[in-house]
Amino acid sequence: MEKIAVIGLGFVGLPLSLTYSLHGIKVIGIDINKDYINQLKNGKTHVFEEYNGKHIEQILKESLENGLFEPTDSYELGLKDVRNIIVTVGIPIENGVVNLNVFENAMKSIGKNLKKDALVLIRSTVPPLTTKNIAKPLIEEVSGLKEGKDFYLAYSSERIAEGKAFEEFQTMPVAVSGLSEEGTKRAKKLLELINPNIIEASSPEVVEISKLIENASRDVNIAIVNELANLTNALSVDTMEVIRVANTHKRVKLLTPGIGVGGHCIPFASKYIFYLTDKIGLEMPLLHAARSVNDRRPKDIADIIEKALTNLGKSINNAKIGFLGIAMKDNSSDVSESPAIMLKEILKGKGAEVTFFDPKVKGNFSEAEKDFETLLRGKDVIIIPIIHNEVNYDINTWKNFLKKDAVIFDAKGIIDKIKATNLGFHYYTI
């Protein structure tokens, strides 16, 4: 039986592990968070995914029961007799600075337990040249083995959208390159166990940079419409109508503005690029500008909400504000870099009393309301930053709970504006 190890069991690593398990491949999942490993052993996870009508926790339980997925916090046990290793460890950005410590520690731990003829396939999103200049020397130094002779190192970008992970791990075209011809061959074979759509590139850095520019290009495109929304709001013009009209041009495809850009993929992509370009003295003015626009977006939205209250003769100080969803995007349980959380903190800083209800986000949050109706009750403002399928967005059912003159800020345009206005609410959207 094929056996692989996946290091890092978060929003990428866990569904990737279980995708291999669904193909009959034994996976040893390694994560240094002992509490989380215990949760996984009990069939529980904070990751939200669905596939073929099954929740990820059902797939997890089935994979545990049939012995095709085994979680552990030990590199020594996890890599004991494994020669195909996939790395999905995240690289955080703290106070605007890329922190490679966790990734580097993972490379050292791999090196300590690496077997001859093993393949290490990195699928984390990384700054350019990480595979060649960081992973390779660290593994070689700790293991005493030589890449291209005693073991093989390759990089393949992760391109999934959360919520579609199982499907896209198997269908999304994926690029790969090793540091050697044999490394590329071995990595391609490992990827083809679950996905036939493999693109070979000439070097790992080609794949590293292509991954980053895929996400950075979306950052730029989102920044354009977020900046457009500031203009249309200032002129009291319907943003979405402007976009619909502009998109009738055959060569124009504007995206939809929002309250910010969440997750690790898009917000971090440019910053991983800057990690290298700052070192070599290369300016990237367009990417810096786009990131600035999108980073500022929650503050722009907070200003709109404060102005809406002011127009009603109310103060944002002590205003009761409820968030209907706090995850970083629609139908997600991930709060990574969530613009809703950023907006929440800005409003709290202005003196507002802020709570939220999110049916998917797990964890102990002091501001979480127990249910949807409790969230609505007595609020001055309801903010809809994302959409969850479980939530009832029929405004007629809200009237018994919300204040009669409440402000509704609907970033997703899901509420019927005419109905909301007829009920006495003050409706705002992007």
Coordinates of C-alpha atoms in Angstrom, one line a residue:
M1 CA 0.0 0.0 0.0
E2 CA 1.2 3.5 -0.8
K3 CA 2.0 5.6 2.3
I4 CA 2.7 9.3 2.5
A5 CA 3.2 11.8 5.2
V6 CA 1.6 15.3 5.2
I7 CA 3.1 17.9 7.6
G8 CA 0.7 20.6 8.7
L9 CA -3.0 19.7 9.1
G10 CA -4.8 23.0 8.7
F11 CA -7.1 24.3 6.0
V12 CA -4.9 22.8 3.3
G13 CA -3.1 19.9 4.9
L14 CA -6.2 18.1 6.4
P15 CA -8.3 18.0 3.2
L16 CA -5.2 17.1 1.2
S17 CA -4.5 14.2 3.5
L18 CA -8.1 13.0 3.4
T19 CA -8.2 13.3 -0.4
Y20 CA -5.3 10.9 -0.6
S21 CA -7.1 8.6 1.9
L22 CA -10.2 8.7 -0.3
H23 CA -8.0 7.3 -3.1
G24 CA -6.9 4.3 -0.8
I25 CA -3.6 5.8 0.1
K26 CA -2.4 5.6 3.8
V27 CA -1.5 9.0 5.1
I28 CA 0.4 9.9 8.3
G29 CA -0.7 13.4 9.2
I30 CA 1.8 15.4 11.3
D31 CA 1.1 18.5 13.3
I32 CA 2.9 19.9 16.3
N33 CA -0.3 21.0 18.0
K34 CA -1.0 18.2 20.4
D35 CA -4.5 19.4 21.4
Y36 CA -5.4 19.5 17.7
I37 CA -4.0 16.1 17.1
N38 CA -6.2 14.7 19.9
Q39 CA -9.3 16.4 18.3
L40 CA -8.5 14.9 15.0
K41 CA -8.1 11.4 16.6
N42 CA -11.7 12.0 17.9
G43 CA -13.0 13.0 14.5
K44 CA -13.2 16.7 15.2
T45 CA -11.7 19.7 13.3
H46 CA -12.2 23.4 12.9
V47 CA -11.8 23.0 9.1
F48 CA -15.0 23.3 7.2
E49 CA -15.3 21.4 3.9
E50 CA -17.9 19.2 2.2
Y51 CA -17.5 16.6 -0.6
N52 CA -20.0 14.4 -2.2
G53 CA -22.6 15.3 0.4
K54 CA -20.3 14.5 3.3
H55 CA -18.9 16.9 5.9
I56 CA -15.2 16.8 6.4
E57 CA -15.6 15.4 9.9
Q58 CA -17.5 12.4 8.4
I59 CA -14.7 11.8 5.9
L60 CA -12.2 12.2 8.7
K61 CA -14.0 9.6 10.9
E62 CA -14.2 7.1 8.0
S63 CA -10.5 7.5 7.2
L64 CA -9.6 7.0 10.8
E65 CA -11.8 3.9 11.1
N66 CA -10.4 2.3 7.9
G67 CA -6.8 3.0 8.9
L68 CA -6.1 5.3 5.9
F69 CA -5.4 8.4 8.1
E70 CA -3.3 8.5 11.2
P71 CA -2.6 11.8 12.9
T72 CA 0.4 12.3 15.1
D73 CA 2.4 15.1 16.7
S74 CA 5.7 13.2 16.3
Y75 CA 8.0 13.6 13.3
E76 CA 10.0 10.6 14.5
L77 CA 6.9 8.3 14.5
G78 CA 5.3 9.9 11.5
L79 CA 8.3 9.7 9.2
K80 CA 9.5 6.3 10.5
D81 CA 9.0 4.4 7.3
V82 CA 7.8 7.1 4.9
R83 CA 9.6 8.2 1.7
N84 CA 7.0 10.6 0.3
I85 CA 6.6 13.7 2.4
I86 CA 4.3 16.6 1.6
V87 CA 4.7 19.9 3.5
T88 CA 1.8 22.3 4.0
V89 CA 3.1 24.3 6.9
G90 CA 1.9 27.9 6.8
I91 CA 4.3 30.9 6.9
P92 CA 2.7 33.6 9.1
I93 CA 3.2 37.3 8.7
E94 CA 3.5 39.0 12.1
N95 CA 3.4 42.8 12.3
G96 CA 4.0 43.0 8.6
V97 CA 7.0 40.8 8.7
V98 CA 7.3 37.3 7.2
N99 CA 8.2 34.8 9.9
L100 CA 9.9 31.7 8.6
N101 CA 10.6 30.1 12.0
V102 CA 7.9 27.4 11.9
F103 CA 8.7 26.5 8.3
E104 CA 12.4 26.3 9.0
N105 CA 11.8 24.2 12.1
A106 CA 9.7 21.8 10.0
M107 CA 12.6 21.5 7.5
K108 CA 15.0 20.7 10.4
S109 CA 12.6 18.1 11.8
I110 CA 12.3 16.5 8.4
G111 CA 16.1 16.5 8.1
K112 CA 16.4 14.7 11.4
N113 CA 14.1 11.9 10.3
L114 CA 14.7 11.8 6.6
K115 CA 15.4 8.4 4.9
K116 CA 17.6 7.9 1.9
D117 CA 15.7 8.1 -1.5
A118 CA 12.9 10.1 0.1
L119 CA 11.0 12.9 -1.7
V120 CA 10.1 16.1 0.1
L121 CA 7.4 18.0 -1.8
I122 CA 6.7 21.5 -0.5
R123 CA 3.1 22.7 -1.1
S124 CA 3.1 25.7 1.3
T125 CA 2.9 29.1 -0.2
V126 CA 6.4 30.6 0.2
P127 CA 8.5 33.6 -0.7
P128 CA 10.4 33.2 -4.0
L129 CA 13.6 31.0 -3.8
T130 CA 12.5 29.3 -0.5
T131 CA 12.8 25.8 -1.9
K132 CA 16.3 26.3 -3.2
N133 CA 17.8 28.7 -0.7
I134 CA 16.1 27.8 2.6
A135 CA 14.6 24.3 2.5
K136 CA 17.4 22.6 0.6
P137 CA 20.4 23.8 2.8
L138 CA 18.5 23.2 6.0
I139 CA 17.5 19.6 5.2
E140 CA 21.0 18.8 3.8
E141 CA 22.7 20.3 6.9
V142 CA 20.6 18.4 9.5
S143 CA 20.3 15.1 7.6
G144 CA 23.8 14.9 6.2
L145 CA 22.2 13.8 2.9
K146 CA 22.7 15.4 -0.5
E147 CA 19.7 16.6 -2.5
G148 CA 19.5 15.1 -6.0
K149 CA 21.6 12.1 -4.8
D150 CA 20.3 10.9 -1.5
F151 CA 16.9 12.6 -1.4
Y152 CA 14.8 14.7 -3.7
L153 CA 13.2 18.1 -3.1
A154 CA 10.4 19.7 -5.2
Y155 CA 7.8 22.4 -5.0
S156 CA 4.2 22.4 -6.1
S157 CA 1.8 25.3 -5.6
E158 CA -1.5 24.9 -3.8
R159 CA -4.4 26.4 -5.8
I160 CA -7.5 25.4 -3.9
A161 CA -10.4 27.6 -2.7
E162 CA -11.6 26.8 0.8
G163 CA -14.9 25.1 0.6
K164 CA -13.9 23.3 -2.6
A165 CA -10.7 21.7 -1.4
F166 CA -11.6 18.1 -2.1
E167 CA -12.8 18.8 -5.6
E168 CA -10.0 21.1 -6.6
F169 CA -7.2 18.9 -5.2
Q170 CA -8.4 16.4 -7.8
T171 CA -9.3 18.7 -10.7
M172 CA -7.4 22.0 -10.6
P173 CA -4.3 22.0 -12.8
V174 CA -1.2 22.1 -10.6
A175 CA 2.3 23.1 -11.4
V176 CA 5.4 21.3 -10.1
S177 CA 9.2 21.3 -10.4
G178 CA 12.0 19.6 -8.6
L179 CA 15.5 20.8 -8.0
S180 CA 16.5 17.8 -10.2
E181 CA 15.0 15.9 -13.1
E182 CA 14.4 12.9 -10.8
G183 CA 12.8 15.2 -8.2
T184 CA 10.3 16.5 -10.8
K185 CA 9.5 13.0 -11.9
R186 CA 8.9 11.7 -8.4
A187 CA 6.8 14.7 -7.4
K188 CA 4.7 14.5 -10.5
K189 CA 4.0 10.8 -9.8
L190 CA 3.0 11.7 -6.2
L191 CA 0.6 14.4 -7.4
E192 CA -0.9 12.2 -10.1
L193 CA -2.1 9.8 -7.4
I194 CA -5.1 12.2 -6.9
N195 CA -4.9 14.6 -9.9
P196 CA -4.1 13.9 -13.6
N197 CA -3.7 17.6 -14.5
I198 CA 0.0 18.2 -13.7
I199 CA 2.1 20.9 -15.3
E200 CA 5.9 20.5 -15.3
A201 CA 7.9 23.7 -14.8
S202 CA 11.6 24.3 -15.3
S203 CA 12.4 25.3 -11.7
P204 CA 10.8 25.5 -8.3
E205 CA 11.1 29.3 -8.3
V206 CA 8.9 29.5 -11.5
V207 CA 6.2 27.7 -9.6
E208 CA 6.7 29.7 -6.4
I209 CA 6.4 33.0 -8.2
S210 CA 3.5 31.9 -10.4
K211 CA 1.6 31.0 -7.3
L212 CA 2.2 34.4 -5.7
I213 CA 1.4 36.4 -8.9
E214 CA -1.8 34.5 -9.3
N215 CA -3.0 35.7 -6.0
A216 CA -1.4 39.2 -6.2
S217 CA -3.2 39.8 -9.5
R218 CA -6.5 39.2 -7.8
D219 CA -5.4 41.6 -5.0
V220 CA -4.8 44.3 -7.7
N221 CA -8.2 43.5 -9.3
I222 CA -10.0 43.7 -6.0
A223 CA -8.2 46.9 -5.1
I224 CA -9.6 48.5 -8.3
V225 CA -13.2 47.8 -7.4
N226 CA -12.7 48.7 -3.7
E227 CA -11.3 52.1 -4.8
L228 CA -14.2 52.4 -7.2
A229 CA -16.6 51.8 -4.4
N230 CA -15.1 54.7 -2.4
L231 CA -15.8 56.9 -5.4
T232 CA -19.4 55.8 -6.0
N233 CA -20.2 56.0 -2.3
A234 CA -18.9 59.6 -2.3
L235 CA -21.1 60.4 -5.3
S236 CA -24.1 58.4 -4.0
V237 CA -24.0 56.3 -7.2
D238 CA -24.9 52.5 -7.2
T239 CA -21.5 50.7 -7.2
M240 CA -22.9 47.4 -8.5
E241 CA -24.8 49.2 -11.3
V242 CA -21.5 50.9 -12.4
I243 CA -19.8 47.5 -12.4
R244 CA -22.7 45.8 -14.4
V245 CA -22.5 48.5 -17.0
A246 CA -18.7 48.4 -17.3
N247 CA -18.7 44.7 -17.6
T248 CA -20.9 44.8 -20.8
H249 CA -17.6 45.7 -22.5
K250 CA -16.3 42.5 -24.0
R251 CA -12.8 43.0 -22.7
V252 CA -13.7 44.2 -19.1
K253 CA -14.4 41.9 -16.2
L254 CA -14.5 43.9 -12.9
L255 CA -14.8 41.9 -9.7
T256 CA -17.1 42.6 -6.8
P257 CA -15.9 45.0 -4.0
G258 CA -16.1 43.9 -0.4
I259 CA -15.1 44.9 3.1
G260 CA -11.5 43.8 2.6
V261 CA -9.5 40.8 1.6
G262 CA -9.2 37.8 4.0
G263 CA -7.4 34.5 4.3
H264 CA -3.7 33.8 3.8
C265 CA -3.6 33.5 0.1
I266 CA -4.3 36.9 -1.4
P267 CA -3.2 39.2 1.5
F268 CA 0.0 37.3 2.0
A269 CA 1.0 36.9 -1.6
S270 CA 2.4 40.4 -2.2
K271 CA 4.1 40.4 1.2
Y272 CA 5.9 37.2 0.3
I273 CA 7.1 38.9 -2.9
F274 CA 8.1 42.0 -0.9
Y275 CA 10.2 39.7 1.4
L276 CA 12.5 39.0 -1.5
T277 CA 12.2 42.3 -3.5
D278 CA 13.0 44.4 -0.4
K279 CA 16.2 42.5 0.0
I280 CA 17.3 43.0 -3.5
G281 CA 16.2 46.6 -3.7
L282 CA 13.5 46.1 -6.3
E283 CA 10.4 48.4 -6.1
M284 CA 7.0 46.9 -6.6
P285 CA 4.8 50.1 -6.5
L286 CA 1.6 48.6 -8.1
L287 CA 1.5 45.6 -5.6
H288 CA 2.2 47.9 -2.7
A289 CA -0.6 50.3 -3.7
A290 CA -3.1 47.5 -4.1
R291 CA -2.2 46.0 -0.7
S292 CA -2.6 49.5 0.8
V293 CA -6.1 50.0 -0.7
N294 CA -7.3 46.6 0.5
D295 CA -5.7 46.8 3.9
R296 CA -7.5 50.2 4.4
R297 CA -10.9 48.8 3.3
P298 CA -12.2 47.9 6.8
K299 CA -11.5 51.4 7.9
D300 CA -13.4 52.8 4.9
I301 CA -16.4 50.7 5.8
A302 CA -16.2 51.7 9.5
D303 CA -16.4 55.3 8.3
I304 CA -19.5 54.6 6.3
I305 CA -21.2 53.0 9.3
E306 CA -20.3 55.8 11.6
K307 CA -21.7 58.3 9.1
A308 CA -24.9 56.3 8.7
L309 CA -25.4 56.5 12.5
T310 CA -24.6 60.2 12.6
N311 CA -27.2 60.9 9.8
L312 CA -29.7 59.4 12.2
G313 CA -28.6 61.6 15.1
K314 CA -26.9 58.7 16.8
S315 CA -23.4 58.2 18.0
I316 CA -21.2 55.2 17.3
N317 CA -20.1 55.3 20.9
N318 CA -22.1 52.6 22.7
A319 CA -24.0 51.7 19.6
K320 CA -25.0 48.0 19.5
I321 CA -23.6 46.5 16.4
G322 CA -24.0 42.8 15.3
F323 CA -22.0 41.0 12.7
L324 CA -23.8 38.2 10.8
G325 CA -20.7 36.2 10.1
I326 CA -17.1 36.7 11.1
A327 CA -15.2 34.2 8.8
M328 CA -12.9 35.5 6.2
K329 CA -15.2 34.6 3.3
D330 CA -18.6 33.1 2.4
N331 CA -19.4 29.6 3.8
S332 CA -16.0 29.3 5.5
S333 CA -14.9 28.5 9.1
D334 CA -11.5 30.2 8.6
V335 CA -11.0 33.5 10.4
S336 CA -7.4 34.0 9.1
E337 CA -6.9 37.7 8.3
S338 CA -10.7 38.1 8.3
P339 CA -11.7 41.7 7.3
A340 CA -14.8 41.2 9.3
I341 CA -12.7 40.8 12.4
M342 CA -10.6 43.8 11.5
L343 CA -13.8 45.9 11.0
K344 CA -15.1 44.6 14.3
E345 CA -12.0 45.8 16.1
I346 CA -12.1 49.2 14.4
L347 CA -15.7 49.7 15.5
K348 CA -14.9 48.6 19.1
G349 CA -12.1 51.2 19.1
K350 CA -14.8 53.8 18.3
G351 CA -16.7 52.8 21.4
A352 CA -19.3 50.5 19.8
E353 CA -20.6 47.4 21.6
V354 CA -20.0 44.6 19.1
T355 CA -21.1 41.0 19.0
F356 CA -21.4 38.4 16.2
F357 CA -23.1 35.2 15.2
D358 CA -21.3 32.7 12.9
P359 CA -22.7 29.2 12.5
K360 CA -19.4 27.8 11.1
V361 CA -16.6 29.4 13.2
K362 CA -15.6 27.3 16.1
G363 CA -13.8 28.4 19.3
N364 CA -14.4 30.3 22.5
F365 CA -15.2 33.9 21.6
S366 CA -16.4 36.3 24.3
E367 CA -18.3 38.3 21.7
A368 CA -20.2 35.4 20.1
E369 CA -24.0 35.3 20.4
K370 CA -25.6 31.9 20.9
D371 CA -28.0 32.2 17.9
F372 CA -29.2 34.3 15.0
E373 CA -32.2 35.8 16.8
T374 CA -30.1 36.9 19.8
L375 CA -27.7 38.6 17.5
L376 CA -30.5 40.6 15.9
R377 CA -32.3 41.6 19.1
G378 CA -32.0 45.3 19.9
K379 CA -29.2 46.1 17.5
D380 CA -28.6 49.6 16.1
V381 CA -26.6 48.1 13.2
I382 CA -26.4 44.7 11.6
I383 CA -23.4 44.1 9.3
I384 CA -23.5 41.3 6.7
P385 CA -19.8 40.9 5.7
I386 CA -20.2 37.3 4.3
I387 CA -22.9 34.8 3.4
H388 CA -23.5 31.5 5.2
N389 CA -26.0 29.0 3.7
E390 CA -27.5 28.3 7.1
V391 CA -28.6 31.9 7.8
N392 CA -32.1 33.2 7.0
Y393 CA -31.7 36.5 5.1
D394 CA -35.4 37.1 4.7
I395 CA -35.7 40.6 6.0
N396 CA -39.4 40.1 6.9
T397 CA -38.3 37.7 9.6
W398 CA -36.0 40.2 11.2
K399 CA -38.5 42.9 12.0
N400 CA -39.5 41.4 15.4
F401 CA -36.0 41.6 16.7
L402 CA -34.1 44.5 15.2
K403 CA -34.6 48.1 16.3
K404 CA -37.3 49.8 14.1
D405 CA -34.8 52.3 12.7
A406 CA -31.7 49.9 12.6
V407 CA -29.0 50.4 10.0
I408 CA -28.3 47.3 7.8
F409 CA -24.9 47.3 6.1
D410 CA -25.2 44.6 3.5
A411 CA -21.8 44.0 1.9
K412 CA -23.0 41.1 -0.1
G413 CA -26.2 42.7 -1.6
I414 CA -28.3 39.7 -0.4
I415 CA -31.0 41.7 1.4
D416 CA -33.9 43.2 -0.7
K417 CA -33.3 47.0 -0.3
I418 CA -36.9 47.9 -1.1
K419 CA -38.3 45.5 1.5
A420 CA -35.8 46.7 4.1
T421 CA -36.6 50.3 3.5
N422 CA -40.4 49.7 3.6
L423 CA -39.9 48.1 7.0
G424 CA -38.2 51.2 8.3
F425 CA -34.7 50.1 8.2
H426 CA -31.8 52.1 6.8
Y427 CA -30.1 50.1 4.1
Y428 CA -26.5 50.5 3.0
T429 CA -24.5 48.4 0.7
I430 CA -21.1 48.5 -1.0

